[in-house]
Coordinates of C-alpha atoms in Angstrom, one line a residue:
V30 CA -5.9 1.2 0.0
Q31 CA -7.6 0.2 3.1
L32 CA -10.7 2.1 3.8
Q33 CA -12.2 2.4 7.4
A34 CA -15.8 3.7 8.1
S35 CA -17.3 5.1 11.1
G36 CA -20.0 7.0 12.5
G37 CA -23.1 5.0 12.0
G38 CA -25.6 4.2 14.7
L39 CA -29.3 4.4 15.7
V40 CA -31.2 8.0 15.1
Q41 CA -34.7 9.0 15.2
A42 CA -36.4 10.1 12.0
G43 CA -35.4 13.6 11.3
G44 CA -32.2 13.3 13.1
S45 CA -28.5 13.6 11.7
L46 CA -25.5 11.6 11.6
R47 CA -22.1 12.2 10.3
L48 CA -20.0 9.3 8.5
S49 CA -16.3 9.4 8.1
C50 CA -14.2 7.0 6.0
A51 CA -10.3 7.3 6.1
A52 CA -8.1 5.7 3.8
S53 CA -4.6 4.3 4.6
A54 CA -2.0 2.5 2.8
S55 CA 1.1 0.7 4.7
G56 CA 4.4 2.5 3.7
R57 CA 2.9 4.7 1.1
T58 CA 1.6 8.1 1.3
L59 CA -1.9 8.7 -0.7
S60 CA -2.6 11.4 -3.0
F61 CA -4.6 12.2 -5.9
Y62 CA -3.2 9.2 -7.8
N63 CA -4.8 6.9 -5.2
L64 CA -7.7 8.8 -3.9
D65 CA -9.3 11.1 -6.8
I66 CA -12.8 9.7 -6.6
M67 CA -14.2 8.8 -3.2
G68 CA -17.9 7.6 -2.9
W69 CA -20.4 6.6 -0.5
F70 CA -22.8 3.6 -1.2
R71 CA -25.6 1.7 1.0
Q72 CA -27.4 -1.4 0.9
A73 CA -30.7 -1.9 2.7
P74 CA -31.8 -5.2 4.0
G75 CA -33.1 -7.3 1.3
K76 CA -31.9 -4.8 -1.4
D77 CA -29.0 -4.2 -3.8
R78 CA -26.3 -1.8 -2.8
E79 CA -27.1 1.6 -4.2
F80 CA -25.0 4.8 -4.9
V81 CA -25.3 7.7 -2.5
A82 CA -22.8 10.4 -3.3
A83 CA -19.3 11.0 -4.5
I84 CA -16.8 13.5 -4.7
R85 CA -13.7 14.4 -6.7
W86 CA -10.2 15.2 -5.2
T87 CA -11.0 19.0 -5.7
G88 CA -13.8 18.9 -3.4
T89 CA -15.8 20.6 -5.8
T90 CA -17.1 18.3 -8.1
L91 CA -20.0 16.3 -6.4
K92 CA -22.8 14.0 -7.3
Y93 CA -25.7 12.8 -5.3
A94 CA -28.3 10.1 -5.8
D95 CA -31.8 11.7 -6.1
S96 CA -33.1 10.2 -3.0
V97 CA -30.6 12.0 -0.8
K98 CA -30.3 15.5 -2.5
G99 CA -30.9 18.4 -0.2
R100 CA -30.5 16.2 3.0
F101 CA -26.8 14.5 2.6
T102 CA -23.7 16.4 2.1
I103 CA -20.3 14.8 1.1
S104 CA -17.0 16.5 1.5
R105 CA -13.5 15.6 1.9
D106 CA -10.4 16.5 4.0
N107 CA -7.4 15.8 2.0
T108 CA -4.9 16.3 4.5
K109 CA -6.3 13.5 6.6
N110 CA -7.3 11.1 3.4
T111 CA -10.8 11.3 4.9
V112 CA -14.2 11.5 3.2
Y113 CA -17.4 12.4 5.1
L114 CA -21.0 12.0 4.8
Q115 CA -23.3 14.4 6.8
M116 CA -27.0 13.1 6.8
N117 CA -29.7 15.2 7.8
S118 CA -33.4 14.9 7.8
L119 CA -33.1 11.1 8.1
K120 CA -35.9 8.7 7.2
P121 CA -36.4 5.2 7.9
E122 CA -35.9 4.5 4.4
D123 CA -32.2 5.7 4.9
T124 CA -31.6 2.6 7.1
A125 CA -29.0 0.7 5.5
V126 CA -25.1 -0.5 5.8
Y127 CA -23.4 2.7 4.5
S128 CA -20.0 1.9 2.6
C129 CA -17.2 3.9 1.3
A130 CA -15.2 3.3 -1.7
V131 CA -12.3 5.0 -3.6
T132 CA -11.0 5.1 -7.2
S133 CA -8.6 6.9 -9.5
G134 CA -8.5 7.4 -13.2
A135 CA -11.9 6.6 -13.4
A136 CA -14.4 8.6 -15.7
W137 CA -16.8 10.9 -13.6
N138 CA -19.6 9.8 -15.4
R139 CA -19.4 6.3 -13.9
V140 CA -19.0 7.3 -10.5
M141 CA -22.7 5.8 -9.7
L142 CA -21.3 2.0 -10.7
E143 CA -20.1 -0.2 -8.2
S144 CA -17.7 -1.5 -10.9
T145 CA -16.0 1.9 -11.0
Y146 CA -14.2 1.5 -7.7
D147 CA -11.0 -0.2 -6.7
S148 CA -11.2 -0.5 -2.9
W149 CA -14.0 -0.5 -0.5
G150 CA -14.6 -0.1 3.4
Q151 CA -16.3 -2.6 5.4
G152 CA -19.7 -0.6 5.9
T153 CA -21.2 1.1 9.1
L154 CA -24.8 0.6 10.0
V155 CA -27.3 3.4 10.0
T156 CA -30.8 2.8 11.6
V157 CA -33.1 5.3 11.4
S158 CA -36.3 4.8 13.6
S159 CA -39.8 6.0 13.0

């Protein structure tokens, strides 16, 4: 599975951005078996990559990092094999490279771990100015 993230950019503090991550696979139709859990992680300069949000295939099982709860919303469109991250009330500390990832067959209680995911996108840079 290949993942392509987009939507990053420069925004002022308090502003909003929406990230997208589209999944594809040459010659294969993707489904629940490939895309059960999709997640977003981010890596700020000089810091380790951290979990941001995750969503299951049904779209109703969600998890967020405490730092983004109430400001970020993860969603997905399974007809487009795409996951979204709506980011509102952005803060300078949200500045990072945001990457999407996907896994299937993993336990939900492990979705915050990088090692849970099978495929990763290349990342998109979000810069929040003060």
